[in-house]
Short mmCIF file of C-alpha atoms and ligand atoms in Angstrom, two decimals:
data_model
loop_
_atom_site.label_atom_id
_atom_site.label_comp_id
_atom_site.label_asym_id
_atom_site.label_seq_id
_atom_site.Cartn_x
_atom_site.Cartn_y
_atom_site.Cartn_z
CA UNK A 1 104.03 -30.47 -62.50
CA UNK A 2 103.24 -28.29 -59.27
CA UNK A 3 105.49 -26.03 -59.13
CA UNK A 4 105.34 -26.80 -54.63
CA UNK A 5 106.31 -29.88 -56.31
CA UNK A 6 109.85 -28.86 -56.42
CA UNK A 7 109.83 -28.24 -52.14
CA UNK A 8 110.15 -32.83 -52.63
CA UNK A 9 112.16 -32.71 -55.81
CA UNK A 10 115.41 -33.83 -55.34
CA UNK A 11 118.27 -34.80 -57.76
CA UNK A 12 119.30 -39.07 -57.81
CA UNK A 13 122.85 -38.28 -58.31
CA UNK A 14 123.74 -35.14 -56.22
CA UNK A 15 120.66 -35.04 -53.89
CA UNK A 16 120.74 -31.12 -54.58
CA UNK A 17 117.32 -29.59 -55.25
CA UNK A 18 115.73 -28.11 -58.38
CA UNK A 19 115.38 -24.98 -59.94
CA UNK A 20 114.09 -23.89 -63.39
CA UNK A 21 117.16 -22.57 -65.28
CA UNK A 22 115.12 -19.45 -66.81
CA UNK A 23 117.60 -19.23 -69.58
CA UNK A 24 115.79 -21.88 -71.21
CA UNK A 25 113.58 -23.07 -73.17
CA UNK A 26 109.94 -23.15 -70.40
CA UNK A 27 106.37 -22.70 -70.61
CA UNK A 28 104.94 -22.33 -67.49
CA UNK A 29 100.65 -21.94 -66.75
CA UNK A 30 99.25 -20.85 -63.46
CA UNK A 31 101.05 -22.91 -60.58
CA UNK A 32 102.56 -25.23 -63.27
CA UNK A 33 105.43 -25.71 -64.83
CA UNK A 34 104.29 -27.19 -68.20
CA UNK A 35 107.86 -27.66 -70.41
CA UNK A 36 111.24 -26.66 -68.88
CA UNK A 37 115.19 -27.58 -67.99
CA UNK A 38 115.02 -27.92 -64.20
CA UNK A 39 118.40 -27.79 -63.07
CA UNK A 40 120.81 -28.89 -59.85
CA UNK A 41 124.56 -29.06 -59.18
CA UNK A 42 125.38 -31.48 -61.86
CA UNK A 43 122.98 -31.83 -64.11
CA UNK A 44 119.98 -30.80 -66.42
CA UNK A 45 116.61 -32.65 -66.39
CA UNK A 46 113.59 -32.50 -68.58
CA UNK A 47 110.34 -31.55 -67.38
CA UNK A 48 108.02 -32.60 -70.61
CA UNK A 49 104.65 -31.76 -71.01
CA UNK A 50 103.78 -31.47 -66.92
CA UNK A 51 106.44 -34.34 -65.98
CA UNK A 52 109.71 -34.28 -64.55
CA UNK A 53 111.47 -36.97 -65.99
CA UNK A 54 114.42 -37.35 -63.31
CA UNK A 55 117.38 -40.35 -64.73
CA UNK A 56 119.82 -39.60 -67.70
CA UNK A 57 118.84 -42.91 -69.66
CA UNK A 58 119.12 -42.16 -73.67
CA UNK A 59 115.59 -41.19 -74.32
CA UNK A 60 116.12 -38.46 -71.46
CA UNK A 61 118.95 -37.16 -72.71
CA UNK A 62 117.63 -36.88 -75.49
CA UNK A 63 114.83 -35.41 -74.52
CA UNK A 64 116.44 -32.93 -72.92
CA UNK A 65 118.02 -31.90 -76.49
CA UNK A 66 114.75 -31.55 -78.02
CA UNK A 67 113.84 -29.28 -74.63
CA UNK A 68 116.97 -27.16 -75.12
CA UNK A 69 115.80 -27.11 -78.84
CA UNK A 70 113.29 -25.15 -77.76
CA UNK A 71 110.90 -28.27 -79.59
CA UNK A 72 108.98 -29.78 -76.32
CA UNK A 73 106.37 -31.67 -79.17
CA UNK A 74 109.84 -33.52 -79.95
CA UNK A 75 110.83 -34.22 -76.46
CA UNK A 76 107.33 -35.46 -75.31
CA UNK A 77 107.32 -37.92 -78.56
CA UNK A 78 110.98 -39.31 -77.67
CA UNK A 79 109.51 -39.76 -74.14
CA UNK A 80 106.50 -41.47 -75.68
CA UNK A 81 108.95 -43.74 -77.95
CA UNK A 82 106.73 -43.32 -80.59
CA UNK A 83 109.18 -44.10 -83.75
CA UNK A 84 107.84 -43.33 -86.41
CA UNK A 85 106.25 -39.36 -87.62
CA UNK A 86 103.28 -41.14 -89.35
CA UNK A 87 102.71 -42.47 -85.35
CA UNK A 88 103.35 -39.64 -83.67
CA UNK A 89 100.60 -38.10 -85.43
CA UNK A 90 98.35 -40.58 -84.79
CA UNK A 91 99.45 -40.37 -81.14
CA UNK A 92 98.79 -36.95 -80.93
CA UNK A 93 95.53 -36.63 -82.28
CA UNK A 94 94.12 -38.96 -80.24
CA UNK A 95 95.45 -37.66 -77.26
CA UNK A 96 94.19 -34.06 -78.32
CA UNK A 97 90.93 -34.98 -78.77
CA UNK A 98 88.70 -34.65 -75.31
CA UNK A 99 86.82 -38.30 -76.30
CA UNK A 100 89.48 -39.97 -76.11
CA UNK A 101 89.71 -43.16 -74.27
CA UNK A 102 92.48 -44.86 -72.04
CA UNK A 103 91.90 -47.48 -74.93
CA UNK A 104 92.31 -45.71 -77.52
CA UNK A 105 95.32 -44.03 -76.16
CA UNK A 106 96.71 -47.44 -74.90
CA UNK A 107 96.32 -48.88 -78.75
CA UNK A 108 97.94 -45.32 -80.48
CA UNK A 109 101.03 -46.03 -78.35
CA UNK A 110 101.60 -49.28 -81.15
CA UNK A 111 101.29 -52.72 -80.54
CA UNK A 112 104.98 -52.28 -78.37
CA UNK A 113 103.12 -50.56 -75.50
CA UNK A 114 102.34 -53.44 -72.93
CA UNK A 115 98.21 -52.71 -72.01
CA UNK A 116 98.42 -56.25 -71.37
CA UNK A 117 95.38 -56.94 -69.66
CA UNK A 118 94.35 -53.57 -68.75
CA UNK A 119 90.56 -53.69 -68.88
CA UNK A 120 90.32 -56.35 -66.74
CA UNK A 121 92.21 -54.82 -64.22
CA UNK A 122 90.56 -53.20 -61.31
CA UNK A 123 88.22 -56.14 -60.66
CA UNK A 124 91.52 -59.61 -60.63
CA UNK A 125 92.57 -60.62 -57.30
CA UNK A 126 95.29 -59.24 -57.18
CA UNK A 127 94.03 -55.57 -57.29
CA UNK A 128 91.88 -56.25 -54.53
CA UNK A 129 94.15 -57.27 -52.03
CA UNK A 130 96.01 -54.31 -53.38
CA UNK A 131 93.79 -51.62 -53.07
CA UNK A 132 91.86 -52.70 -49.51
CA UNK A 133 96.39 -53.06 -48.05
CA UNK A 134 96.88 -49.78 -49.13
CA UNK A 135 93.73 -48.09 -48.22
CA UNK A 136 93.80 -49.68 -44.35
CA UNK A 137 97.40 -48.41 -43.67
CA UNK A 138 97.33 -45.09 -45.87
CA UNK A 139 94.78 -44.03 -44.09
CA UNK A 140 95.70 -45.39 -40.83
CA UNK A 141 98.74 -43.65 -41.49
CA UNK A 142 98.28 -40.55 -42.94
CA UNK A 143 94.89 -39.70 -41.12
CA UNK A 144 91.47 -37.94 -41.96
CA UNK A 145 91.46 -36.61 -45.50
CA UNK A 146 92.54 -32.51 -45.31
CA UNK A 147 91.11 -32.58 -49.41
CA UNK A 148 90.73 -28.93 -48.90
CA UNK A 149 93.96 -27.78 -47.09
CA UNK A 150 96.40 -27.15 -50.36
CA UNK A 151 99.92 -29.11 -50.35
CA UNK A 152 100.64 -28.22 -46.84
CA UNK A 153 99.50 -31.99 -45.28
CA UNK A 154 101.36 -35.24 -45.54
CA UNK A 155 101.90 -36.89 -48.81
CA UNK A 156 101.40 -40.14 -50.24
CA UNK A 157 103.55 -41.70 -52.86
CA UNK A 158 103.28 -44.88 -54.69
CA UNK A 159 106.56 -46.03 -56.59
CA UNK A 160 106.76 -48.35 -59.78
CA UNK A 161 103.16 -47.83 -60.25
CA UNK A 162 102.74 -47.96 -63.50
CA UNK A 163 99.97 -46.39 -64.80
CA UNK A 164 98.42 -45.87 -61.78
CA UNK A 165 95.75 -48.24 -61.11
CA UNK A 166 96.29 -48.09 -57.35
CA UNK A 167 97.60 -44.92 -57.48
CA UNK A 168 94.07 -45.10 -58.06
CA UNK A 169 93.20 -45.43 -54.14
CA UNK A 170 95.05 -42.90 -52.30
CA UNK A 171 93.28 -40.57 -54.53
CA UNK A 172 90.78 -39.05 -51.72
CA UNK A 173 93.18 -39.91 -49.07
CA UNK A 174 95.49 -36.78 -48.75
CA UNK A 175 95.23 -32.85 -49.33
CA UNK A 176 98.33 -32.70 -51.56
CA UNK A 177 98.34 -35.13 -54.77
CA UNK A 178 100.06 -38.79 -54.53
CA UNK A 179 103.64 -38.69 -56.51
CA UNK A 180 102.68 -41.22 -59.41
CA UNK A 181 106.68 -42.92 -59.93
CA UNK A 182 107.65 -44.62 -62.89
CA UNK A 183 110.29 -45.58 -65.54
CA UNK A 184 107.73 -45.37 -67.91
CA UNK A 185 106.97 -41.71 -68.94
CA UNK A 186 103.68 -42.90 -71.58
CA UNK A 187 101.79 -44.83 -68.37
CA UNK A 188 102.90 -41.95 -65.77
CA UNK A 189 100.74 -39.74 -68.63
CA UNK A 190 98.06 -42.27 -68.62
CA UNK A 191 97.77 -42.30 -65.22
CA UNK A 192 97.31 -38.72 -64.67
CA UNK A 193 94.79 -38.15 -68.02
CA UNK A 194 92.81 -41.10 -66.92
CA UNK A 195 93.35 -43.25 -64.52
CA UNK A 196 94.29 -41.25 -61.48
CA UNK A 197 93.43 -37.82 -62.32
CA UNK A 198 94.97 -34.76 -60.57
CA UNK A 199 98.46 -37.62 -58.90
CA UNK A 200 101.38 -35.92 -59.81
CA UNK A 201 103.66 -38.29 -61.85
CA UNK A 202 107.52 -38.40 -61.55
CA UNK A 203 109.39 -40.62 -64.41
CA UNK A 204 111.96 -42.27 -62.46
CA UNK A 205 114.52 -45.17 -62.14
CA UNK A 206 113.47 -47.91 -59.98
CA UNK A 207 117.25 -49.22 -59.85
CA UNK A 208 118.64 -45.70 -58.66
CA UNK A 209 117.81 -43.32 -55.27
CA UNK A 210 114.47 -41.48 -55.71
CA UNK A 211 114.73 -38.11 -56.95
CA UNK A 212 112.96 -36.61 -53.72
CA UNK A 213 113.56 -35.46 -50.12
CA UNK A 214 113.80 -37.33 -46.70
CA UNK A 215 110.56 -37.29 -44.26
CA UNK A 216 108.38 -36.33 -47.97
CA UNK A 217 105.67 -38.96 -47.93
CA UNK A 218 104.24 -40.65 -44.66
CA UNK A 219 103.42 -43.25 -46.81
CA UNK A 220 105.51 -44.86 -49.79
CA UNK A 221 104.55 -48.22 -51.15
CA UNK A 222 105.23 -49.99 -54.62
CA UNK A 223 103.03 -52.49 -55.40
CA UNK A 224 103.21 -55.77 -57.78
CA UNK A 225 106.85 -54.46 -59.30
CA UNK A 226 109.42 -54.76 -56.76
CA UNK A 227 110.73 -58.73 -57.92
CA UNK A 228 111.62 -56.59 -60.90
CA UNK A 229 113.42 -54.58 -58.79
CA UNK A 230 117.44 -55.44 -58.76
CA UNK A 231 118.70 -53.28 -56.07
CA UNK A 232 116.14 -53.86 -54.15
CA UNK A 233 118.09 -53.19 -50.76
CA UNK A 234 118.91 -49.08 -52.47
CA UNK A 235 114.98 -49.49 -53.18
CA UNK A 236 114.13 -50.91 -49.42
CA UNK A 237 116.99 -48.16 -47.76
CA UNK A 238 115.13 -45.41 -50.15
CA UNK A 239 112.08 -46.22 -49.68
CA UNK A 240 113.11 -46.18 -45.41
CA UNK A 241 114.14 -42.93 -45.62
CA UNK A 242 110.96 -41.10 -47.67
CA UNK A 243 109.48 -41.75 -45.24
CA UNK A 244 111.99 -40.89 -42.59
CA UNK A 245 110.97 -37.00 -40.48
CA UNK A 246 112.91 -37.93 -37.18
CA UNK A 247 116.08 -35.20 -38.49
CA UNK A 248 113.64 -32.87 -39.77
CA UNK A 249 111.47 -31.13 -36.24
CA UNK A 250 108.49 -33.07 -36.84
CA UNK A 251 108.49 -35.40 -33.93
CA UNK A 252 104.50 -34.04 -33.72
CA UNK A 253 104.11 -36.00 -37.22
CA UNK A 254 102.39 -39.95 -36.44
CA UNK A 255 104.79 -42.64 -37.76
CA UNK A 256 104.29 -42.99 -41.62
CA UNK A 257 104.83 -46.71 -43.05
CA UNK A 258 105.85 -48.52 -46.12
CA UNK A 259 104.48 -50.84 -48.61
CA UNK A 260 105.48 -53.28 -50.44
CA UNK A 261 102.24 -55.64 -51.80
CA UNK A 262 102.30 -58.29 -54.32
CA UNK A 263 106.06 -58.72 -54.22
CA UNK A 264 106.88 -63.42 -55.62
CA UNK A 265 107.96 -65.76 -53.35
CA UNK A 266 111.33 -67.22 -53.87
CA UNK A 267 109.65 -70.63 -52.64
CA UNK A 268 106.49 -70.70 -54.49
CA UNK A 269 106.75 -70.34 -58.47
CA UNK A 270 104.21 -67.63 -60.09
CA UNK A 271 103.42 -66.53 -63.43
CA UNK A 272 105.96 -63.18 -64.47
CA UNK A 273 107.93 -64.83 -61.79
CA UNK A 274 110.42 -62.10 -61.92
CA UNK A 275 113.83 -62.41 -59.15
CA UNK A 276 111.79 -62.62 -56.37
CA UNK A 277 113.14 -63.86 -52.69
CA UNK A 278 112.32 -65.51 -49.86
CA UNK A 279 109.95 -64.12 -47.53
CA UNK A 280 113.37 -63.32 -44.45
CA UNK A 281 114.93 -62.13 -47.69
CA UNK A 282 112.56 -59.36 -47.84
CA UNK A 283 112.43 -58.56 -44.13
CA UNK A 284 116.30 -58.84 -43.97
CA UNK A 285 116.18 -55.70 -46.81
CA UNK A 286 114.75 -53.44 -43.65
CA UNK A 287 117.18 -51.81 -42.11
CA UNK A 288 115.34 -48.54 -39.92
CA UNK A 289 111.82 -50.73 -39.44
CA UNK A 290 111.34 -54.27 -39.00
CA UNK A 291 108.29 -55.37 -41.57
CA UNK A 292 105.83 -57.60 -40.64
CA UNK A 293 105.07 -60.01 -43.71
CA UNK A 294 101.55 -61.40 -44.72
CA UNK A 295 100.79 -64.19 -47.22
CA UNK A 296 98.28 -62.84 -49.35
CA UNK A 297 95.92 -65.67 -49.69
CA UNK A 298 95.34 -64.95 -46.18
CA UNK A 299 94.72 -61.53 -47.10
CA UNK A 300 92.55 -62.15 -50.08
CA UNK A 301 90.14 -64.56 -47.72
CA UNK A 302 89.32 -62.27 -45.71
CA UNK A 303 88.26 -59.84 -48.37
CA UNK A 304 86.21 -62.31 -49.93
CA UNK A 305 84.19 -62.79 -47.17
CA UNK A 306 83.66 -59.35 -46.89
CA UNK A 307 85.99 -58.50 -44.17
CA UNK A 308 88.13 -57.09 -41.33
CA UNK A 309 90.98 -57.45 -43.29
CA UNK A 310 93.44 -58.70 -40.34
CA UNK A 311 96.65 -57.01 -40.33
CA UNK A 312 96.70 -58.04 -36.71
CA UNK A 313 98.12 -61.85 -38.01
CA UNK A 314 100.85 -63.13 -37.58
CA UNK A 315 101.78 -65.93 -40.88
CA UNK A 316 103.88 -68.49 -39.65
CA UNK A 317 107.20 -69.42 -41.88
CA UNK A 318 105.18 -72.78 -43.45
CA UNK A 319 102.22 -69.91 -44.50
CA UNK A 320 105.06 -67.42 -46.01
CA UNK A 321 106.54 -70.18 -47.81
CA UNK A 322 104.15 -71.70 -49.37
CA UNK A 323 101.90 -68.69 -50.74
CA UNK A 324 103.04 -67.27 -54.50
CA UNK A 325 102.85 -63.89 -53.22
CA UNK A 326 103.63 -61.67 -50.17
CA UNK A 327 102.62 -58.11 -48.92
CA UNK A 328 105.19 -56.53 -46.42
CA UNK A 329 104.42 -54.29 -44.22
CA UNK A 330 106.94 -51.55 -42.12
CA UNK A 331 105.89 -49.21 -39.52
CA UNK A 332 105.59 -48.11 -36.47
CA UNK A 333 102.23 -46.96 -36.11
CA UNK A 334 100.90 -50.06 -34.12
CA UNK A 335 97.38 -49.56 -35.46
CA UNK A 336 98.21 -50.60 -38.83
CA UNK A 337 98.66 -54.30 -37.62
CA UNK A 338 95.06 -54.35 -36.29
CA UNK A 339 91.48 -55.63 -37.67
CA UNK A 340 90.19 -53.05 -40.65
CA UNK A 341 87.37 -53.29 -42.08
CA UNK A 342 86.98 -52.82 -45.88
CA UNK A 343 85.80 -49.40 -47.35
CA UNK A 344 82.57 -48.78 -47.74
CA UNK A 345 80.52 -48.68 -51.43
CA UNK A 346 79.93 -44.89 -52.23
CA UNK A 347 76.91 -43.35 -52.48
CA UNK A 348 78.05 -42.14 -56.23
CA UNK A 349 80.73 -43.26 -58.09
CA UNK A 350 83.88 -42.12 -58.94
CA UNK A 351 84.27 -42.78 -62.51
CA UNK A 352 81.76 -44.88 -64.50
CA UNK A 353 79.37 -47.16 -63.83
CA UNK A 354 80.23 -50.49 -66.16
CA UNK A 355 79.98 -54.25 -66.65
CA UNK A 356 82.64 -56.03 -65.82
CA UNK A 357 83.63 -56.54 -68.99
CA UNK A 358 84.80 -59.83 -68.22
CA UNK A 359 81.21 -61.11 -68.66
CA UNK A 360 79.50 -62.36 -71.44
CA UNK A 361 76.32 -60.44 -72.56
CA UNK A 362 73.55 -61.86 -73.99
CA UNK A 363 69.43 -60.35 -74.26
CA UNK A 364 66.66 -62.59 -72.50
CA UNK A 365 63.74 -60.86 -73.54
CA UNK A 366 64.32 -57.53 -71.82
CA UNK A 367 66.77 -58.78 -69.50
CA UNK A 368 69.81 -59.20 -69.97
CA UNK A 369 72.70 -62.44 -69.48
CA UNK A 370 75.44 -62.35 -68.14
CA UNK A 371 78.16 -65.12 -69.07
CA UNK A 372 82.35 -65.15 -66.72
CA UNK A 373 84.17 -65.46 -70.26
CA UNK A 374 88.23 -65.22 -69.66
CA UNK A 375 89.69 -63.18 -71.98
CA UNK A 376 92.42 -66.24 -72.87
CA UNK A 377 93.99 -69.51 -70.71
CA UNK A 378 96.66 -67.51 -69.16
CA UNK A 379 94.23 -65.01 -67.65
CA UNK A 380 92.51 -67.85 -66.78
CA UNK A 381 95.22 -69.38 -64.86
CA UNK A 382 96.50 -66.06 -63.42
CA UNK A 383 93.48 -64.79 -62.11
CA UNK A 384 90.98 -67.64 -62.28
CA UNK A 385 90.95 -66.96 -58.45
CA UNK A 386 88.33 -64.07 -59.42
CA UNK A 387 85.47 -67.31 -59.30
CA UNK A 388 85.45 -66.44 -56.11
CA UNK A 389 83.79 -63.51 -55.67
CA UNK A 390 82.85 -63.90 -59.33
CA UNK A 391 79.59 -65.42 -60.60
CA UNK A 392 79.25 -68.00 -63.41
CA UNK A 393 76.03 -66.39 -64.61
CA UNK A 394 73.39 -64.06 -63.77
CA UNK A 395 70.77 -62.54 -65.38
CA UNK A 396 70.11 -58.86 -64.85
CA UNK A 397 67.21 -56.96 -65.45
CA UNK A 398 66.54 -53.36 -67.64
CA UNK A 399 65.23 -51.58 -63.94
CA UNK A 400 69.70 -52.19 -63.05
CA UNK A 401 70.88 -51.45 -66.84
CA UNK A 402 69.03 -48.15 -66.95
CA UNK A 403 70.20 -47.38 -63.25
CA UNK A 404 73.73 -48.28 -64.20
CA UNK A 405 73.79 -44.92 -66.37
CA UNK A 406 73.02 -42.87 -63.64
CA UNK A 407 75.69 -43.15 -61.31
CA UNK A 408 74.33 -43.52 -58.38
CA UNK A 409 75.14 -46.49 -55.69
CA UNK A 410 72.36 -47.63 -54.82
CA UNK A 411 70.09 -51.08 -53.80
CA UNK A 412 71.27 -54.00 -55.74
CA UNK A 413 74.06 -52.03 -57.58
CA UNK A 414 75.88 -52.08 -54.48
CA UNK A 415 75.41 -55.26 -53.83
CA UNK A 416 76.84 -55.92 -57.87
CA UNK A 417 79.30 -53.44 -56.70
CA UNK A 418 80.17 -55.08 -54.03
CA UNK A 419 80.65 -58.62 -56.11
CA UNK A 420 83.18 -56.93 -58.83
CA UNK A 421 80.25 -57.94 -60.98
CA UNK A 422 79.88 -53.97 -61.76
CA UNK A 423 82.70 -51.71 -61.72
CA UNK A 424 83.21 -48.32 -60.68
CA UNK A 425 85.72 -47.55 -63.68
CA UNK A 426 87.84 -44.38 -64.18
CA UNK A 427 86.20 -41.90 -66.39
CA UNK A 428 86.18 -42.90 -70.62
CA UNK A 429 88.23 -45.74 -69.60
CA UNK A 430 87.26 -47.51 -72.52
ZN1 ZN B 1 122.43 -33.06 -59.89
#
């Protein structure tokens, strides 16, 4: 972790700030704290492989003991949930290799680690909606990127962001690195290494007070996770607190925004239902800000139609009730609730251009025939709406296959990227 991140970290239990306790084992590297023990007024919490662990669950307290005993290797193994020495050694070898991929690392974490459909995540319909809404709202409230400006500018946080797929969309929007908060140490470690390189991961519990100062962020978001949070009222109160700059003499800063994306709807069944609320139940959780709720079917239609993404719409009750998933946006910034054009396809890939892995490839002479092929019936049931933008079949010219490897986005590549037949994936994703 960057040492300056201590400025915004607060104990989830006593609220005090943290200092690195120099009486315990610690390792620094430049401006980074790599391993060590943090102290507030009430407890010690460890920093493990650059990740502050801000909770007291069993694995974290065991890892703290390992750190105090000068065994950061054992502390990390504990947080990764690696049970046997054999499994841990296999994982360490994969983690140390510079050529390992995200997929290799997920596999080394063992069959209990939930890898799911990560291969297809960047082009599933849920992701497309999250990416577009997050980009629209975050870029509006965060303002023009001041990436060269160091840590002084506005900050963004992705809460329960898992392995950082949506966090990736925040990377270019702020000078300060986006914070990725999640309970699963392995996921945020993977995010920092592969999916959202440069993000600042913080391991914390979404069902506890959040370990950050009031007003530390301008944009706070949570996508595809809120229906699994039990303490929903506390969670939203914490989101409001994180973006509340009113008491800190920051009147010159524009108001921020809180976004909860892909929250399942209690009135319409969906796979992985969780413990969702009805639309008015979600709205009622907000006490400081008045939220607007959008049915994601309408947002998805905007995106498939090429934009703009219309956040000026006011979905009526019947529309909201019939939507399996909802997006909730709360902000005092009126510019948020407007029509936003979709982000342009960039001139150069951010990562690696690859053919969408949902396509089976078959050579036909010099050309390659692609056929849309779902990994399972379950995937098709949950994400089959991708048929609205992914063609069933198409044929790719050899020149396109060659252009793909250069990473430059022009002509046909740009068109295929827009249609998600080609994907701009993180480097060394699979
Ligand atoms: Zn404390």
